[in-house]
Amino acid sequence: MSNLVSELLAKMTTEEKIGQLIQLTGDFFQDGKAAITGPINELAHLKLQTVYSVGSVLGVSGAADVRRIQENYLANNRLKIPLLFMADVVHGYQTIFPIPLGLGASFDPTVMETASGIAAKESVAAGLHVTFAPMVDLVRDPRWGRVMESTGEDSYLNSVMAQAAVKGFQGDSPWDEKHLAASVKHFAAYGAPEAGREYNTVDMSEWRFREQYLPAYSAAINAQAMLVMTSFNTLFGVPATQNQHLLRDILRDELGFHGVVITDWNAIEELVHHGTVRDLKDAAQKALAAGVDIDMMAFAYAEFLNKAVELEPGVLKLIDESAQRILELKETMGLFADPYRGLDESKEKDPEFIRDNLVQAQKAAEESLVLVKNHRRTLPLSQRQKLAVIGPVAQTGDLLGSWSWKGDVETTQSIADALVDTFSEIVTAPGCGYHSFNKQQVEQAKLLASDADVIVAAIGLPSSESGEATSITDISIPAEQIALLKELKTLNKPLISVVITGRPLLLKEVHTLSDAVLIGWFPGSKGAQAIANILSGKVEPSGRLPMTFPLNLGQVPLYYNAYSTGRPIEVGQKNGEYKYVTKYVDSSNEPLYPFGFGLGYGKILLTDMTMVSNSLKMNDQLILDVTLTNDSPRDSKTVLQCYTHQKVGETVRPLKELKWFKKVTVEKQSSLKIQVNIPVARLASVHQDFSTKVDVGDYQVMVGFDSMNLKVLDFKVKE
Ligand code: BGC
């Protein structure tokens, strides 16, 4: 412990230490001054002086507001301990990048790092010290609205992206004033609610949790993330926020996390609803015992305040430990040296400050868009073609997505406007609403489109339909929009669908009706321009799907890295036995678009692949020399992907698991040699006793451009 922290702790009263453990919203500071008003009147028992002892504030940003609150707070706080300001800066502060699912689709960690770095820089100027990001929850069920905030269904991709995000937000130590602290969330397994229903039960074996869900949190912690946020859900039968096994044994002891643990919003009070505590006081005690340092808006730790003199030594010790961790975070962030660290009103208002950031946001969007169909090279379009841009998403700036902190939908360029800048002639009309359709509107759109060379249908869902608390049971494109596509199809012109979405949707009909389909996600502040650049061919599409797109809802959850079963469909096919194999009788097992899938405009082929050695020791690397050839007349980009499979394990093994990927450009009419290096250590799996180790034995490596079409080579791992 530093001198500063130990001296402070020695001077602090128990009440002051408890104060550090409480986080309030900015509503408790009106015009900078402590206030208990409005919808939080029921908290009138909280004394004003308590507000002047809390440790942190959430949801306030903006240099002037933060300065005002901090000044007033310090004038009223006995020991002049500065407040920490935290907020959900998830995929951008002012400059909005694609949603995290889109950043995952870039398959390029430098894109994530840059996006997070820029978000940090803008946030710090606005007075923030901590972001509640990255969310690294593994997701497999598109009914869950928060899949938009994750980087997808794969542990390895999530881990690589988690590390990149933490690096981007936090920078390299020592801390400078361009970075802020990352709070990894939601610990743990929040992304696996049963039936995709928000806040529902999560239950899985600890073995599976460790195999697939834990790695991304662990990667973020290895990258030195300063905070961890607990999740709302239960895990192993106990809510995460009071789960000692999760928060003490796994997080602190095994993963070696020494930073601050914060709850999710009101999560301690929710323990009462979970029925695992008697009342708020019991909830507070259990959360503290589990090692939760900061109570976000549950007013549970405030329960200790009036009873400070009665608190048992064990509880006091836990309060001391938590207060110490929070003070250490403040010290590391440089807040004792400068409570106004980094905040800068002039930068905040300076358009120059964000100009370059917008360039990066556009680049990130270009890297994240996924072309999933391009029949007879409908795309790219010629800039001389006349475009009809039709659909409910054509003329809206609602392209930022949920958690777009200061992003402004009103000033965000629409797809139609961006296309105007790129193509010589365009006409545009909505054709229908997101969920509404009338004959007159569609006829008007058809009339306009009848004169065009090509139709771009901008379809999808509004941002309000993905994000927190937006679970849905039907992941189809709304029937009204399908009706619009069918009407447009009657015009017999090339039809390109651009789908704006925060989650995988059922796109079978869209696929059938369209000549080309581009998944746009919510692409952010410069997303419309990125879409225009992809459609015109100025930029090569290079995003790949970070989540499987199912064929029908009944297949959900559908993900590529499923475990082996006792009755694989392939064995049935070989034996002529189709009934008693793992399958549906009314649907194929296969998705519409698999994980890792995406097309480019050029044609890159894997023309050669050799393994340097097919017999490896534990400390070796699996080395592959791969040749990619692009015979097409344009430079092209792809994502080379390597998966492995362990043929015999102590536990069942996934049929394939991503272990390596790289986005590469292959110039026209040329070949590129790439060396793939996979450390044998990366083949480790979780055993029945939860040890994580590599087994000797037979393995396969599979190489290709998506998770389904792969070239296979065998190798062995020896002692
Ligand atoms: C969300 C968190 C978020 C918090 C604070 C909660 O509802 O689950 O992800 O960080 O609110 O805004």
CSV table of N, CA, C and O in Angstrom, one decimal, residues 28 133 166 257 352 365 663 674-675 711:
chain,number,residue,atom,x,y,z
A,28,PHE,N,-27.8,13.1,-8.0
A,28,PHE,CA,-27.5,13.5,-6.6
A,28,PHE,C,-26.7,14.8,-6.6
A,28,PHE,O,-26.3,15.2,-5.5
A,133,ALA,N,-16.8,-0.8,-19.7
A,133,ALA,CA,-16.5,-1.5,-21.0
A,133,ALA,C,-15.1,-2.1,-20.8
A,133,ALA,O,-14.3,-1.5,-20.1
A,166,VAL,N,-9.1,-3.4,-23.9
A,166,VAL,CA,-8.5,-2.9,-22.6
A,166,VAL,C,-7.2,-2.1,-22.9
A,166,VAL,O,-7.0,-1.0,-22.4
A,257,PHE,N,-7.0,-11.2,-9.9
A,257,PHE,CA,-7.4,-9.9,-10.1
A,257,PHE,C,-7.3,-9.1,-8.8
A,257,PHE,O,-7.9,-9.5,-7.7
A,352,GLU,N,-11.8,20.2,-34.6
A,352,GLU,CA,-10.5,19.6,-35.0
A,352,GLU,C,-10.2,18.4,-34.1
A,352,GLU,O,-9.5,17.4,-34.6
A,365,ALA,N,-15.8,1.1,-39.6
A,365,ALA,CA,-17.0,0.7,-40.2
A,365,ALA,C,-16.8,-0.1,-41.5
A,365,ALA,O,-17.4,-1.2,-41.7
A,663,LYS,N,-6.3,-10.8,-40.8
A,663,LYS,CA,-6.9,-10.2,-42.0
A,663,LYS,C,-5.7,-9.8,-42.9
A,663,LYS,O,-4.7,-9.2,-42.4
A,674,ILE,N,1.9,-16.8,-46.2
A,674,ILE,CA,1.6,-16.4,-44.8
A,674,ILE,C,2.1,-17.6,-43.9
A,674,ILE,O,1.8,-18.7,-44.2
A,675,GLN,N,2.8,-17.2,-42.8
A,675,GLN,CA,3.1,-18.2,-41.9
A,675,GLN,C,2.2,-18.2,-40.7
A,675,GLN,O,2.0,-17.1,-40.1
A,711,LYS,N,-9.7,-26.7,-45.1
A,711,LYS,CA,-8.8,-27.8,-45.5
A,711,LYS,C,-8.2,-28.4,-44.2
A,711,LYS,O,-7.7,-27.6,-43.3
